[in-house]
C-alpha positions as CSV (number, residue, x, y, z in Angstrom):
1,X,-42.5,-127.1,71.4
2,X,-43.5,-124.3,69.6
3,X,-42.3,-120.7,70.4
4,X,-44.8,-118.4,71.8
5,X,-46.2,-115.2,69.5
6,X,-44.4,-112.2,70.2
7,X,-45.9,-109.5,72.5
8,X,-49.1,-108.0,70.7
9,X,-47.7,-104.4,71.2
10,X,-44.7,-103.0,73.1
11,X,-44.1,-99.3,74.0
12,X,-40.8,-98.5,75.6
13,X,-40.4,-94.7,76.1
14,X,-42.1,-93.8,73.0
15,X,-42.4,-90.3,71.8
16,X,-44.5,-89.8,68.8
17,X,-44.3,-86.2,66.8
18,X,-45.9,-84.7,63.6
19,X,-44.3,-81.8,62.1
20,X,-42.6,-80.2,64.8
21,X,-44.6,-80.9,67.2
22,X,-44.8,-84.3,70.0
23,X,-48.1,-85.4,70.2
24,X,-47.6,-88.2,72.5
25,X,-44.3,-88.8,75.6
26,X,-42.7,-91.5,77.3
27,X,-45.3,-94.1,76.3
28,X,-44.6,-97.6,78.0
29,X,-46.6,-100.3,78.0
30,X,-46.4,-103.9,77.4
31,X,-49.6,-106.4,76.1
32,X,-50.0,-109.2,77.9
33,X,-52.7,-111.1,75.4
34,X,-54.1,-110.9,71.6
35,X,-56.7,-108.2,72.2
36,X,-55.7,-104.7,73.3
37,X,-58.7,-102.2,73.4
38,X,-57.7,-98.7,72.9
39,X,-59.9,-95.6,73.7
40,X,-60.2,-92.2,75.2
41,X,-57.4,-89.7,72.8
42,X,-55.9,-93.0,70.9
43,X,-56.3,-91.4,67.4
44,X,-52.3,-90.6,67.3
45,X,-51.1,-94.1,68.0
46,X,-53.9,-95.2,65.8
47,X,-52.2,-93.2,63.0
48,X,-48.8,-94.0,64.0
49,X,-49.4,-98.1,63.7
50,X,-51.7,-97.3,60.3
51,X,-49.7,-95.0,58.7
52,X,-52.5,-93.2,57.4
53,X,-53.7,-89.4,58.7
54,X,-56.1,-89.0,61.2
55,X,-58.2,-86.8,58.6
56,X,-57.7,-89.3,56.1
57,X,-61.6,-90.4,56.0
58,X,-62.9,-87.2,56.5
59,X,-60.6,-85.3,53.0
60,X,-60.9,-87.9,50.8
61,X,-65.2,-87.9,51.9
62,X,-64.8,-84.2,51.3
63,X,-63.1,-84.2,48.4
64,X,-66.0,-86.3,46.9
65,X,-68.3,-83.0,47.8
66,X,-65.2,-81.1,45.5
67,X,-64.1,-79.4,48.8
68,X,-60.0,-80.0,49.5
69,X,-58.9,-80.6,52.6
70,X,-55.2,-81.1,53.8
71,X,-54.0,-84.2,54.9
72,X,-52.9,-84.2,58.6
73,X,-49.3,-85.8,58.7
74,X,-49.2,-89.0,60.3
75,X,-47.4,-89.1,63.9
76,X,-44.1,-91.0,63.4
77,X,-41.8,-92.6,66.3
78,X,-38.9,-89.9,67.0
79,X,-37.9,-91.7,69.9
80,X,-37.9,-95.0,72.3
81,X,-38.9,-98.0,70.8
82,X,-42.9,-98.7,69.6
83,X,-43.0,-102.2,68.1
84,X,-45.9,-104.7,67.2
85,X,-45.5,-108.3,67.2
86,X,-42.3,-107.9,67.3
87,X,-41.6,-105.5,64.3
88,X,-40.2,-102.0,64.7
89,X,-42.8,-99.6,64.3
90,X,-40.3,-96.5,63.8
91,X,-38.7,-98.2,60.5
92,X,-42.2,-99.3,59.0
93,X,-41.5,-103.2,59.5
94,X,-44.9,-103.5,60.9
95,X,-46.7,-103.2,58.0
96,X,-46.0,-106.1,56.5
97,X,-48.0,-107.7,59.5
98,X,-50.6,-105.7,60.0
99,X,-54.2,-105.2,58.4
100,X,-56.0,-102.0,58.6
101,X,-59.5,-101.0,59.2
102,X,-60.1,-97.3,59.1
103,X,-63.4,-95.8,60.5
104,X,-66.1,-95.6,57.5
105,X,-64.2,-94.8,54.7
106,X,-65.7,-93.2,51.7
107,X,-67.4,-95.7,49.3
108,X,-68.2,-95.8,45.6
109,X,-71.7,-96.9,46.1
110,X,-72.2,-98.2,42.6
111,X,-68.4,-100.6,43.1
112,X,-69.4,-104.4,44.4
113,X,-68.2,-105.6,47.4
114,X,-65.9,-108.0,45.2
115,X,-64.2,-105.5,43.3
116,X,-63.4,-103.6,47.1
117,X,-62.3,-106.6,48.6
118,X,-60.2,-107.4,45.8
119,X,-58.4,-104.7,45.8
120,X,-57.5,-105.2,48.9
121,X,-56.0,-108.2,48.5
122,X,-53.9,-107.3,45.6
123,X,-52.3,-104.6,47.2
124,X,-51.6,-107.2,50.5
125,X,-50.3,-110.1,47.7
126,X,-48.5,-107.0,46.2
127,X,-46.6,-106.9,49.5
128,X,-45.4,-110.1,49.1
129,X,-44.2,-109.6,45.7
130,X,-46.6,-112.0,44.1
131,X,-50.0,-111.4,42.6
132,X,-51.9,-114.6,41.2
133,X,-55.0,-115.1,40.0
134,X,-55.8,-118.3,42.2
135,X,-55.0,-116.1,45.1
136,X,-56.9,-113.6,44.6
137,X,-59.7,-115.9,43.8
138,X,-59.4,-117.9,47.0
139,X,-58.9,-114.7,49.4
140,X,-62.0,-113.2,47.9
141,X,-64.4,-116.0,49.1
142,X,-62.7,-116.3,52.5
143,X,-63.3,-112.2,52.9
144,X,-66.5,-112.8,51.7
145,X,-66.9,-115.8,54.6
146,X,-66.0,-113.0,57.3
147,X,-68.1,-110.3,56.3
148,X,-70.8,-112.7,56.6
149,X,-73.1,-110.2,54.1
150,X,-75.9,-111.7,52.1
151,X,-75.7,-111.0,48.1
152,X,-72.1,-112.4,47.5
153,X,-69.4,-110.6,45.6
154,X,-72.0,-108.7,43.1
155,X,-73.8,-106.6,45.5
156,X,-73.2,-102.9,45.2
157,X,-71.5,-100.9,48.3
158,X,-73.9,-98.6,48.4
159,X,-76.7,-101.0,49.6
160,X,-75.0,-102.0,52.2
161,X,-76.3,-100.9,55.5
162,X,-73.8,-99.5,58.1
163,X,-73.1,-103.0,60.3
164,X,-72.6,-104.8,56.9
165,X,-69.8,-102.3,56.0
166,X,-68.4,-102.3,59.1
167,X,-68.0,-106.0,59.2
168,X,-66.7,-105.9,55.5
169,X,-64.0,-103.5,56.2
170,X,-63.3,-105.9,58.9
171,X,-62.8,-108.7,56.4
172,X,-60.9,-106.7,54.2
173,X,-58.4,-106.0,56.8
174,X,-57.8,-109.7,57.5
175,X,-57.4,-111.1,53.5
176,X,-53.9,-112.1,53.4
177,X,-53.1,-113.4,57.0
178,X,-51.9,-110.8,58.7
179,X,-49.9,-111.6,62.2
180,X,-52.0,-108.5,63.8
181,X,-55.2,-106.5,63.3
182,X,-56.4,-102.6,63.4
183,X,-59.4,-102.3,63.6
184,X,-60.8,-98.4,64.2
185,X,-64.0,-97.5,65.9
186,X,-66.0,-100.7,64.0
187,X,-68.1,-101.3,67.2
188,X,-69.3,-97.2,66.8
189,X,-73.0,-96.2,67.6
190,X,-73.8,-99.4,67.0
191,X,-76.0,-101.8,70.2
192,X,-78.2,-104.9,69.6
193,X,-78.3,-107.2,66.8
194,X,-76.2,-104.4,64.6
195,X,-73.0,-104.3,67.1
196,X,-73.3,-108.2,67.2
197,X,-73.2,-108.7,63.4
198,X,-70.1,-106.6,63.4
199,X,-68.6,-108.6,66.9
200,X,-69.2,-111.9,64.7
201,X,-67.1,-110.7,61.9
202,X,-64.8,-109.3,64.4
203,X,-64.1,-112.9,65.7
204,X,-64.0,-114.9,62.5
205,X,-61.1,-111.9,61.3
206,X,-59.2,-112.4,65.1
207,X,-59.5,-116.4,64.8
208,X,-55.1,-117.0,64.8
209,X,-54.3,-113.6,64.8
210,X,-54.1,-110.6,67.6
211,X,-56.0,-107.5,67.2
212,X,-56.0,-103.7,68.1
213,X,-59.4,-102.4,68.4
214,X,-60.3,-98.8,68.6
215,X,-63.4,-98.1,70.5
216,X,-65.5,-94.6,71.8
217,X,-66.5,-95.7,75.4
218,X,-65.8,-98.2,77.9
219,X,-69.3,-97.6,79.3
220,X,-70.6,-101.5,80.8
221,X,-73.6,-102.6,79.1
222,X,-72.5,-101.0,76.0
223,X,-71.1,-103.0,73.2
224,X,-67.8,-101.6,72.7
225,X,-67.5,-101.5,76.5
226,X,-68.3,-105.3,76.6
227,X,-65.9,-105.9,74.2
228,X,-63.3,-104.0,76.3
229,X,-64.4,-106.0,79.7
230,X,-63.3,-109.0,77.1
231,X,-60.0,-107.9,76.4
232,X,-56.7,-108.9,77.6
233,X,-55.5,-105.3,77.5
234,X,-57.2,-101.8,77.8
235,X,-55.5,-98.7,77.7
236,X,-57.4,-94.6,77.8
237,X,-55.9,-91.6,76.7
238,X,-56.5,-88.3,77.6
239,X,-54.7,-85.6,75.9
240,X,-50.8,-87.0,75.1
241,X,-51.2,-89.4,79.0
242,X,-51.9,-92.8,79.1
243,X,-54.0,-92.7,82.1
244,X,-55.4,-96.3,82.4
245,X,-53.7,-99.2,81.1
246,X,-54.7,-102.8,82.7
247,X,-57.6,-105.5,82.7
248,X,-60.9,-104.3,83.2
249,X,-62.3,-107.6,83.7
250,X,-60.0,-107.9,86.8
251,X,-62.0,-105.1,88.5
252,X,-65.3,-106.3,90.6
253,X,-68.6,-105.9,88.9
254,X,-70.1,-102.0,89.9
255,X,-66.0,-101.0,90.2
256,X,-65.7,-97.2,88.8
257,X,-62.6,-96.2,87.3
258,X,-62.1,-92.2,87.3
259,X,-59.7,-89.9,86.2
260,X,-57.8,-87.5,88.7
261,X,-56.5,-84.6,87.4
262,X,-54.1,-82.3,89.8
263,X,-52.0,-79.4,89.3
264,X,-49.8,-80.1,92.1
265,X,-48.2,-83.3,94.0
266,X,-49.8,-86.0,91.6
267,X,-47.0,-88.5,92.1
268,X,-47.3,-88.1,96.0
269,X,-51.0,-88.6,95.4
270,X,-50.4,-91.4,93.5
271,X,-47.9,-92.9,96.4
272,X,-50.7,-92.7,99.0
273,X,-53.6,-93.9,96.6
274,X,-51.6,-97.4,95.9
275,X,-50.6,-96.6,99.9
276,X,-54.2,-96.8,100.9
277,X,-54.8,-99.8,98.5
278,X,-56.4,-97.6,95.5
279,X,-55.3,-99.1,92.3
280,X,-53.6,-96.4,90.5
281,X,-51.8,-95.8,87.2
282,X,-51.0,-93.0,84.9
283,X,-49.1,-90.2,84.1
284,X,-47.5,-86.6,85.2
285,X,-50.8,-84.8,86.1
286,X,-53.6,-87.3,85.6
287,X,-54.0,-90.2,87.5
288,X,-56.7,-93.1,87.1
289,X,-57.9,-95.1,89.9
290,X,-60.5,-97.7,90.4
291,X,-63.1,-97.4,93.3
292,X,-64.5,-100.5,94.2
293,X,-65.5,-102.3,97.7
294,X,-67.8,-99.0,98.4
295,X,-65.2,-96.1,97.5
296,X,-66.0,-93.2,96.9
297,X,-64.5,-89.9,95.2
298,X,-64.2,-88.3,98.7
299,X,-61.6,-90.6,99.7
300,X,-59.9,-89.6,96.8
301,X,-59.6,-86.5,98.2
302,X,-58.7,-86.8,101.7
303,X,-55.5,-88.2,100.1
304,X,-54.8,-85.5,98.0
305,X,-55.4,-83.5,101.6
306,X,-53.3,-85.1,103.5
307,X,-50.3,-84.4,100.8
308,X,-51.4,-81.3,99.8
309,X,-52.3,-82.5,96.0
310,X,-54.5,-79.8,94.4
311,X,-56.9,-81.9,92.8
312,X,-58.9,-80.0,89.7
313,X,-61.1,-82.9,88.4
314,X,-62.4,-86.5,89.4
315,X,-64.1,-87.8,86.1
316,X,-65.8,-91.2,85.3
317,X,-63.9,-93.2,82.9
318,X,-66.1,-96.1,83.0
């Protein structure tokens, strides 16, 4: 009998920091399934797990226009333990099983879409410490297999339309067999036939493999928030909180998650909410709870009432 994968991702009192300053505190959480969804202020764990700056898109698109822009430094575990599938995060052991997918990355238009994708997969056969022509050759067709673009390997990036480069950024970050994949924001402003070109190439790259998927909304009837309803794990940051980490598909149909922000007594608000039978998670200050069964915010705060919380915000998360 075969062991089972390791835990997609595992947070255990992680504090991230870039520069001097902690950007994220006392992050726990534990996966319980291959797809985590993240969204909400997830940019800094993004980074941390890629390695890459958040602003790394934006300079090197910038740069193109002869503008420089600074490279943000990339948020790095100074503390607890942050590990995915089972490799340290904090030492960079990760990498070696994980394929990235940043957010539109800047393109050289006239490049083909087999010269992009094979540089890709030397660098990931590079890792291994063996580079062969047979490889590459082999890897390049199965990336081209994902994508699922017409035009094959001599089509030039820049006539690609914005669902095909998604999905081929998606292929790129599986060439190589990683254990785990990162995949930010490829669902983005993208609905209808579009989003489910890109949620095809999505599920060919996933097919043996978990993922981390960065989305923009949660909203129902959108597609990144159908793809989160679909996931085994969800977690929403606001600010440096966690303030929603679960199953959305375990909620009823209509449910409403919001976000509670108070200045005062959160955790004894938080103690009557799970009291009252609210399901409630989060952190220091903000709160998220789901009203379902015909809740309503109001109830919300006649708890905070009757422990004298003082509540500044209820907010929709989804």
């Amino acid at each position: 009998m075969s062991d089972p994968p390791p835990t997609l991702l595992v947070a255990k009192g992680a504090r991230l920091a870039a520069e001097t300053r902690v950007i994220l505190d006392g992050l726990d959480l534990e996966t319980r399934g291959s797809l985590l969804v993240l969204c909400g202020d997830a940019g800094p764990l993004v980074a941390a797990l890629s390695g890459l700056p958040e602003n790394a898109g934006e300079a090197a698109d910038r740069a193109r226009q002869g503008e420089l822009v600074p490279l943000s430094e990339p948020p790095r575990v100074v503390g607890g333990a942050l590990s995915v599938a089972g490799a340290d995060v904090a030492s960079g052991a990760h990498h070696a099983l994980l394929g990235v997918s940043l957010f539109d990355p800047p393109y050289d238009h006239d490049r083909t879409v087999g010269d992009h994708l094979e540089a890709a997969i030397r660098v990931a056969l590079a890792r291994r410490g063996r580079v062969r022509a047979s490889d590459i050759t082999r890897e390049t067709t199965d990336a081209l297999g994902r994508a699922g673009i017409a035009g094959g390997p001599k089509r030039r990036l820049g006539t690609l339309a914005v669902p095909e480069r998604r999905a081929v950024e998606v292929a790129a970050a599986a060439v190589c067999a990683p254990a785990v994949l990162l995949l930010d924001r490829p669902l983005h402003g993208l609905e209808g036939s579009a989003a489910a070109f890109v949620i095809a190439a999505i599920e060919r790259a996933r097919e043996g493999r978990g993922a981390i998927v960065r989305t923009s909304t949660l909203s129902p009837g959108t597609a990144e928030g159908d793809l989160a309803r679909r996931a085994s794990d969800c977690a929403v940051f606001t600010g440096a909180e966690l303030v929603f980490f679960g199953t959305l598909a375990e909620h009823a149909r209509g449910a409403r998650v919001v976000q509670v922000t108070a200045r005062a007594n959160a955790a004894e608000l938080a103690r009557g909410l799970a009291a009252a039978g609210f399901s409630v998670s989060g952190g220091a200050h903000r709160l998220t709870t789901v009203l379902e069964g015909g809740r309503r915010p109001s109830e919300i705060l006649k708890g905070a009432a009757a422990v004298r919380a003082s509540v500044v915000e209820i907010i929709p998360l989804m």
